[in-house]
Amino acid sequence: MATETLAAPEVQPSRPMTADEIERHWYEHVYAGDRMPQLTLRAVLMGMVLGMIMACSNVYVGLKAGWSLGVAITCSILAYSFFSAFTPLQRAFARTPLGRGLGVTGADFSILENNAMQSCASAAGSMTTGGLVNAIPALMMLNPAAIPTDNAHRYLWLIPWVCVISWLGVFLAVPAKRQMINVEQLPFPSGIAAATTLKTLHTRSGEAARQAWALGIAGLFGVVISWMRDATASWLKEIPIPGAFKSSPIQGWVAPTWAPWLRYPRIQSTWGTHWVTVGMLNGKTLRLDQLTLSFEGSLLFVAAGAIISFRQAWSMMLGAIVNFGILAPAMLQRGDIEAASFSRISRWSVWTGVPMLVTSGLLMFFMNWRSVVRAFGTLTAFMSRRTATDDPMNRIEVPGTWFVFGYAALGIAAIVLGHALFHIQYWMGVVAVLATFFLVVVAARATGETDITPVGPLSKITQLTFGALAPGNISTNLMTANISAGATGHAGDLLTDLKSGYLLGANPRQQFLAQFFGVLAGGIIVVPVYFFLIPNVNMLGTEKWPAPAALVWRAVAELLAKGVSSLPTSARIGLVVGSSVGILLPLLEKWLPKHKRFIPSATGLGLAFTINGFNTVSFFIGSLIALGLARWRPKTHEKYTVPVASGIIAGESLMGVAIALLTAAQVLQ
């Protein structure tokens, strides 16, 4: 990624400019939406295709790690590389009668087309925020009959559900856009990064090509790793592999004598299984691999660790050591944990990790109360805004009437679907939709100022609210929060994309439409892929599919429904300790800002109590490698860390999805 940054032209007038003057200045000096193509058919189709592919990757990663990864920059590089490679063919096709009939031109893929493409792809790729990795699996774990995995007619209704709540967020972003991006010009750091990347791609083709090659080679490497590790079904063993003997099945070719870590889910080497022990249980040695404190045969989380901050990574590693290396063996001896496996350990440890995540998230959110106040100022400005009749921005901005009719129609659709699918009472659905309006405005400002959309804390506010309005009703508790989480996630995503468009001079109305198509594409693919990966609800919360975000949502809903008295004594102690640590660490950050890098992150520490230990080990290794590269080879790190890491993540996760789909198809036959 280039080091240069983008910004709107600086203005130094003799007096402060009004909001209308600021917008007119941008329109006259930056806007380029009428001078080059933007929302073209090829941009939308490429965005939908790449977004659907990356959405599959995010379902896989979300069920493994509990979050989704940004796809805008990856898709921008891929789209630019594709159209650069096929420009000669496109120009030849444009001269044919069919090409002329379809309106195909020989023009290069413009920077604004790429921006519209990444808006569409980003919307599709982030469709997991519609509930597929948090609320929906949490509901399935607590009430399997609510969404039966063996009834496609029932679960395919989730497609309109996730689309409606995501579109709701897209429309709810409209009131915030002109005030936060045009007038206040909040940073939205990821939007600046995406705009900088796009400018680099379209002005330095050689560097773009090298990044694309790095991404592609890393993706192929991830594909190979995932295939060798996961292709264990008997019918997959007989598939011939180029370079291998045709009669040799895959498990014979990938022999454990030379690459055991490629064959098994975790390294089964001596350091993880024999002489390194953590104590005794019932007279038997308790091994590290039983506690998931070993290295997984995967580079996915090593690559993910290279992207996250080192502070988050070492905090997670510290949490894993405390949880799996100290507390879990002690609780196994006490009998509070039934067996040495992730599913059993997580049922106990979640009561320490989840309170830490919830209290720290809520505290950090409310500590930033000025942003909340300013958010409602944004809402007031939108409602009272009066623009001149000759304002050119009215032609390119999303009209207020779109917002009103979109919010009303999608709000009603969310209420009706919530009642039909999850038996949410109509009046509670109305409360959820109205509350989401205000939560989105608050989340939008947080995204603009910090680059973090507080989906977790805001969803917990909804859960706590409906815990009081509908005590004991788990479906209502989870799925009303699903509305808030899905909408806030997509509002933040659109505003981030609109920031990059603002810096590049794009037409915001066309970006809005691109986002709309992206939600549709992502919604169509993520639901079937999720249920192919999770054909049985019992797979959730296991080592293969830990679904840590769902564990957090489930724990909050369960606690609100059953009360603290339902927990064992040690879990209650963990709840108090986790809550206290979640409050203490953010306060230490505020009191000791100069020493923040030495203070564990409450988010990373709490998350370690909800995910596999071997995932945490991989995160730490990847982050450590990236830190070393950033210090010793900063230019190489800047150019290649994100493309290579993104390639490995995409390749390995997509092959994992493909193997799961192939296996499911074989079972259906």
XYZ file of C-alpha atoms in Angstrom, residues 92-535:
444
model
C -11.716 -6.457 -29.539
C -15.131 -7.556 -28.267
C -16.319 -3.928 -28.145
C -15.813 -3.709 -31.921
C -18.087 -6.698 -32.622
C -21.835 -6.274 -33.309
C -22.668 -8.104 -30.068
C -20.324 -5.897 -28.090
C -21.795 -2.747 -29.585
C -25.294 -4.068 -28.894
C -24.452 -4.654 -25.233
C -22.891 -1.226 -24.981
C -19.411 -2.599 -24.244
C -16.632 -0.070 -24.691
C -12.903 -0.453 -24.953
C -12.301 2.002 -22.150
C -9.903 1.130 -19.345
C -11.333 0.149 -15.974
C -11.543 3.550 -14.304
C -10.656 4.345 -10.715
C -14.287 5.262 -9.985
C -15.476 1.981 -11.483
C -13.061 0.203 -9.181
C -14.388 2.258 -6.276
C -17.984 1.281 -7.105
C -16.835 -2.319 -7.499
C -15.212 -2.361 -4.067
C -18.367 -0.847 -2.533
C -20.397 -3.692 -4.002
C -17.830 -6.338 -3.052
C -17.419 -4.961 0.457
C -21.178 -5.082 1.052
C -21.355 -8.690 -0.141
C -18.244 -9.786 1.729
C -19.464 -8.376 5.045
C -22.845 -10.124 4.959
C -21.782 -12.293 7.872
C -22.595 -9.287 10.089
C -26.239 -10.075 9.330
C -26.119 -12.775 11.994
C -24.504 -15.804 10.360
C -21.585 -15.940 12.813
C -23.233 -14.601 15.976
C -27.001 -14.419 16.585
C -28.133 -17.253 14.316
C -25.653 -19.931 15.509
C -26.279 -18.777 19.101
C -30.007 -19.350 18.642
C -29.352 -22.731 17.057
C -27.219 -23.806 20.025
C -29.881 -22.752 22.533
C -32.926 -23.887 20.545
C -32.075 -26.249 17.650
C -35.726 -26.428 16.610
C -35.782 -22.674 15.877
C -33.703 -23.077 12.706
C -33.554 -26.774 11.739
C -30.519 -27.645 9.616
C -32.377 -30.474 7.871
C -35.153 -28.265 6.492
C -33.951 -26.126 3.585
C -37.392 -24.523 3.237
C -37.082 -23.160 6.774
C -33.503 -21.978 6.748
C -33.582 -20.420 3.261
C -35.995 -17.859 4.698
C -32.915 -16.470 6.406
C -31.819 -15.047 3.031
C -34.494 -12.307 3.023
C -33.917 -11.838 6.766
C -30.192 -11.055 6.478
C -30.774 -8.964 3.335
C -33.523 -6.872 4.933
C -31.587 -5.985 8.082
C -28.459 -5.249 6.020
C -30.377 -3.016 3.597
C -31.880 -1.332 6.643
C -28.380 -0.335 7.713
C -27.575 0.926 4.209
C -30.579 3.279 4.275
C -29.939 4.330 7.872
C -26.457 5.506 6.876
C -27.999 8.211 4.688
C -28.660 10.792 7.452
C -25.041 10.583 8.624
C -23.273 10.847 5.272
C -23.499 14.535 4.362
C -22.813 15.779 7.887
C -20.025 13.375 8.906
C -18.203 12.994 5.575
C -18.946 16.166 3.584
C -19.096 18.779 6.351
C -17.177 17.469 9.377
C -14.891 15.305 7.202
C -14.386 12.631 9.842
C -11.374 10.434 9.039
C -12.937 6.955 8.502
C -9.339 5.559 8.336
C -10.200 2.413 6.363
C -11.889 4.582 3.753
C -8.724 6.666 3.415
C -6.660 3.458 3.092
C -8.961 2.111 0.367
C -8.840 5.393 -1.563
C -5.046 5.501 -1.287
C -4.807 1.924 -2.560
C -7.086 2.689 -5.509
C -5.016 5.729 -6.466
C -1.841 3.668 -6.230
C -3.290 0.893 -8.385
C -4.403 3.242 -11.136
C -1.220 5.322 -11.228
C 1.505 2.723 -10.564
C 0.624 -0.334 -12.608
C 3.944 -2.094 -11.942
C 3.497 -2.030 -8.181
C -0.128 -3.136 -8.540
C 0.939 -6.099 -10.663
C 3.501 -7.174 -8.062
C 0.922 -6.966 -5.278
C -1.525 -8.967 -7.373
C 1.076 -11.665 -8.015
C 1.903 -11.826 -4.311
C -1.782 -12.166 -3.464
C -2.322 -14.862 -6.092
C 0.693 -16.983 -5.127
C -0.212 -16.722 -1.439
C -3.795 -17.725 -2.266
C -2.590 -20.784 -4.182
C -0.379 -21.732 -1.248
C -3.384 -21.441 1.087
C -5.412 -23.677 -1.239
C -2.730 -26.382 -1.155
C -2.421 -26.240 2.634
C -6.171 -26.476 3.141
C -6.542 -29.355 0.680
C -3.780 -31.407 2.236
C -5.189 -30.873 5.710
C -8.928 -31.245 5.160
C -9.411 -33.583 2.209
C -9.804 -36.653 4.414
C -13.144 -38.066 3.205
C -12.713 -41.517 1.671
C -14.003 -40.436 -1.732
C -11.645 -37.430 -1.766
C -8.644 -39.677 -1.189
C -8.962 -41.144 -4.674
C -8.892 -37.799 -6.505
C -5.637 -37.706 -8.523
C -3.239 -34.868 -7.800
C -0.919 -33.430 -10.473
C 2.594 -34.632 -9.836
C 1.548 -37.631 -7.746
C 1.150 -41.265 -8.793
C -2.382 -41.753 -10.105
C -2.867 -44.770 -7.872
C -1.727 -42.913 -4.808
C -4.557 -41.575 -2.600
C -4.040 -38.176 -1.063
C -3.418 -39.452 2.456
C -0.687 -41.721 1.133
C 0.884 -38.874 -0.772
C 0.775 -36.512 2.207
C 2.604 -38.915 4.456
C 2.859 -38.159 8.178
C 6.513 -39.180 8.067
C 7.454 -35.904 6.405
C 4.522 -33.516 7.003
C 2.383 -34.570 9.968
C 1.086 -31.055 10.446
C -0.519 -31.158 6.982
C -2.418 -34.312 7.719
C -3.719 -33.718 11.201
C -5.800 -30.828 12.552
C -3.043 -30.095 15.080
C 0.625 -30.923 15.291
C 1.014 -34.265 16.989
C 4.711 -33.777 17.700
C 6.532 -34.513 20.933
C 6.423 -30.946 22.242
C 2.650 -30.979 22.107
C 1.813 -34.505 23.150
C 4.505 -36.245 25.166
C 7.097 -34.620 27.353
C 5.515 -31.156 27.686
C 2.683 -31.629 30.140
C 0.584 -29.381 32.335
C -0.247 -31.729 35.156
C -2.112 -34.920 35.922
C -5.797 -35.752 35.611
C -7.078 -38.968 37.184
C -3.552 -40.332 37.264
C -2.921 -39.601 33.577
C -0.720 -36.970 31.994
C -2.626 -33.920 30.785
C -1.089 -32.906 27.446
C -1.007 -29.486 25.827
C -2.826 -30.684 22.717
C -5.760 -31.834 24.880
C -6.072 -28.228 26.049
C -5.723 -26.929 22.437
C -2.392 -25.277 23.297
C -0.626 -26.653 20.236
C -0.033 -25.510 16.668
C -2.739 -26.133 14.081
C -1.872 -27.428 10.617
C -2.995 -24.147 9.075
C -1.638 -20.774 8.051
C -5.012 -19.017 8.039
C -4.695 -17.589 11.527
C -0.989 -16.939 11.106
C -1.991 -14.715 8.175
C -4.812 -13.128 10.171
C -2.365 -12.419 12.977
C -0.165 -10.519 10.531
C -3.021 -8.066 9.963
C -4.153 -7.437 13.546
C -2.165 -5.307 15.983
C 0.609 -6.909 18.024
C -1.016 -5.657 21.236
C -4.167 -7.593 20.453
C -2.119 -10.684 19.575
C 0.004 -10.781 22.729
C -3.081 -10.039 24.837
C -4.809 -13.036 23.282
C -1.736 -15.196 23.901
C -1.663 -14.116 27.546
C -5.357 -14.954 27.870
C -4.839 -18.384 26.296
C -2.017 -19.226 28.697
C -4.106 -18.157 31.692
C -7.243 -19.913 30.493
C -5.988 -23.149 28.958
C -2.673 -23.490 30.770
C -3.663 -22.488 34.331
C -7.407 -22.246 34.932
C -8.618 -25.156 32.794
C -6.346 -27.787 34.442
C -7.391 -26.510 37.881
C -11.101 -26.682 36.984
C -10.617 -30.156 35.528
C -9.183 -31.282 38.861
C -12.158 -29.725 40.686
C -14.629 -31.379 38.343
C -16.152 -28.069 37.176
C -14.965 -28.917 33.653
C -16.021 -32.407 32.605
C -13.310 -33.283 30.078
C -10.173 -31.887 28.450
C -11.646 -30.650 25.171
C -12.434 -27.233 23.760
C -16.208 -27.684 23.823
C -16.142 -28.624 27.535
C -13.575 -26.006 28.542
C -15.382 -23.212 26.683
C -18.639 -23.929 28.532
C -16.837 -22.868 31.683
C -14.360 -20.263 30.398
C -16.984 -18.298 28.484
C -18.295 -16.968 31.810
C -14.964 -15.226 32.356
C -14.331 -14.092 28.788
C -17.797 -12.826 27.873
C -18.203 -10.465 30.882
C -14.759 -9.093 30.077
C -15.790 -8.396 26.479
C -19.168 -6.928 27.410
C -18.082 -4.645 30.261
C -14.986 -3.375 28.431
C -16.943 -2.754 25.240
C -19.751 -0.900 26.989
C -17.346 1.099 29.166
C -15.181 2.202 26.227
C -18.334 3.095 24.313
C -19.770 5.266 27.072
C -16.371 6.756 27.938
C -16.596 8.237 24.456
C -19.885 9.906 25.385
C -19.055 13.055 23.463
C -19.317 11.065 20.245
C -22.776 9.894 21.311
C -23.846 13.495 21.924
C -22.395 14.620 18.592
C -24.188 11.747 16.878
C -27.561 13.115 17.898
C -26.383 16.520 16.725
C -25.826 14.895 13.337
C -29.380 13.612 13.386
C -30.708 17.082 14.232
C -28.683 18.613 11.410
C -30.102 16.124 8.917
C -33.689 16.696 9.995
C -33.387 20.502 9.894
C -31.125 20.781 6.848
C -32.291 23.189 4.155
C -30.270 23.360 0.951
C -30.521 25.826 -1.862
C -32.700 24.864 -4.780
C -29.722 25.203 -7.128
C -27.468 23.040 -4.941
C -25.702 20.616 -7.344
C -25.245 18.128 -4.482
C -28.964 17.387 -4.602
C -28.382 15.704 -7.951
C -25.736 13.267 -6.727
C -26.484 12.681 -3.033
C -29.009 10.069 -1.874
C -32.330 11.935 -1.522
C -33.953 12.182 1.884
C -37.099 10.629 0.384
C -35.120 7.440 -0.346
C -34.161 7.277 3.303
C -37.742 7.792 4.540
C -39.368 5.247 2.234
C -36.485 2.763 2.538
C -36.466 2.888 6.334
C -40.249 2.515 6.496
C -40.451 -0.363 4.009
C -37.474 -2.295 5.355
C -38.486 -1.634 8.961
C -41.913 -3.136 8.295
C -40.300 -6.074 6.475
C -37.966 -6.711 9.444
C -40.908 -6.618 11.878
C -43.004 -9.025 9.773
C -40.119 -11.444 9.157
C -39.108 -11.323 12.821
C -42.619 -12.316 13.838
C -42.947 -15.040 11.179
C -39.507 -16.603 11.646
C -38.708 -16.023 15.327
C -42.089 -15.212 16.925
C -41.028 -11.703 17.948
C -44.127 -9.804 19.006
C -44.985 -6.982 16.617
C -44.625 -4.223 19.203
C -41.214 -5.537 20.198
C -40.197 -5.572 16.541
C -41.239 -1.923 16.302
C -39.131 -1.091 19.358
C -36.135 -2.912 17.859
C -36.407 -1.103 14.514
C -36.821 2.315 16.148
C -33.903 1.670 18.525
C -31.756 0.560 15.586
C -32.251 3.973 13.965
C -30.580 5.719 16.906
C -27.932 3.023 17.399
C -26.856 3.287 13.757
C -26.369 7.050 14.062
C -24.187 6.504 17.141
C -22.235 3.669 15.485
C -21.653 5.773 12.366
C -19.855 8.471 14.326
C -17.785 5.898 16.206
C -16.731 4.403 12.862
C -15.798 7.795 11.500
C -13.745 8.817 14.514
C -12.106 5.513 15.486
C -12.498 3.181 12.467
C -14.277 0.720 14.776
C -17.982 0.039 14.362
C -19.134 -0.914 17.897
C -21.415 -3.735 16.778
C -20.696 -5.795 19.904
C -21.466 -3.182 22.558
C -24.548 -1.890 20.732
C -25.945 -5.389 20.251
C -25.431 -6.019 23.965
C -27.437 -2.869 24.732
C -30.276 -4.361 22.685
C -29.922 -7.728 24.401
C -30.012 -6.120 27.836
C -33.041 -4.035 26.822
C -35.038 -7.009 25.626
C -33.811 -9.043 28.571
C -35.944 -6.616 30.597
C -38.830 -6.314 28.100
C -39.095 -10.057 27.388
C -37.379 -11.936 30.248
C -36.673 -15.550 29.418
C -37.490 -15.178 25.696
C -34.230 -16.239 24.087
C -35.366 -15.926 20.443
C -36.563 -12.356 20.946
C -33.423 -11.460 22.867
C -31.074 -12.717 20.172
C -32.904 -11.753 17.010
C -33.838 -8.213 18.000
C -30.145 -7.710 18.738
C -29.472 -9.286 15.339
C -31.430 -6.435 13.727
C -29.299 -3.823 15.504
C -26.003 -5.606 14.820
C -26.674 -6.277 11.138
C -27.848 -2.733 10.460
C -25.007 -1.009 12.332
C -22.405 -3.201 10.641
C -23.610 -2.352 7.141
C -24.102 1.322 7.893
C -20.466 1.521 9.006
C -19.374 -0.396 5.906
C -21.231 1.952 3.521
C -19.956 5.099 5.212
C -16.382 3.806 5.021
C -16.850 3.178 1.295
C -18.451 6.601 0.834
C -15.406 8.167 2.480
C -13.112 6.644 -0.138
C -15.522 7.794 -2.842
C -15.568 11.310 -1.411
C -11.775 11.508 -1.587
C -11.774 10.252 -5.182
C -14.654 12.458 -6.343
C -17.197 9.678 -6.832
C -20.955 9.958 -7.170
C -22.337 8.939 -3.730
C -25.754 7.967 -5.083
C -24.157 5.450 -7.428
C -22.056 4.051 -4.582
C -25.240 3.620 -2.561
C -26.769 1.580 -5.405
C -23.591 -0.516 -5.688
C -23.867 -1.318 -1.984
C -27.482 -2.339 -2.507
C -26.520 -4.879 -5.183
C -23.688 -6.167 -2.989
C -26.038 -6.941 -0.109
C -28.243 -8.945 -2.475
C -25.303 -10.950 -3.829
C -23.870 -11.668 -0.392
C -27.223 -12.630 1.109
C -27.871 -15.182 -1.616
C -24.591 -16.997 -0.982
C -23.862 -16.787 2.755
C -26.930 -18.634 4.030
C -26.528 -21.812 1.898
C -22.763 -21.854 2.552
C -23.308 -21.554 6.295
C -25.671 -24.527 6.379
C -23.391 -26.605 4.167
C -20.578 -25.965 6.643
C -22.862 -26.610 9.645
C -25.070 -29.558 8.616
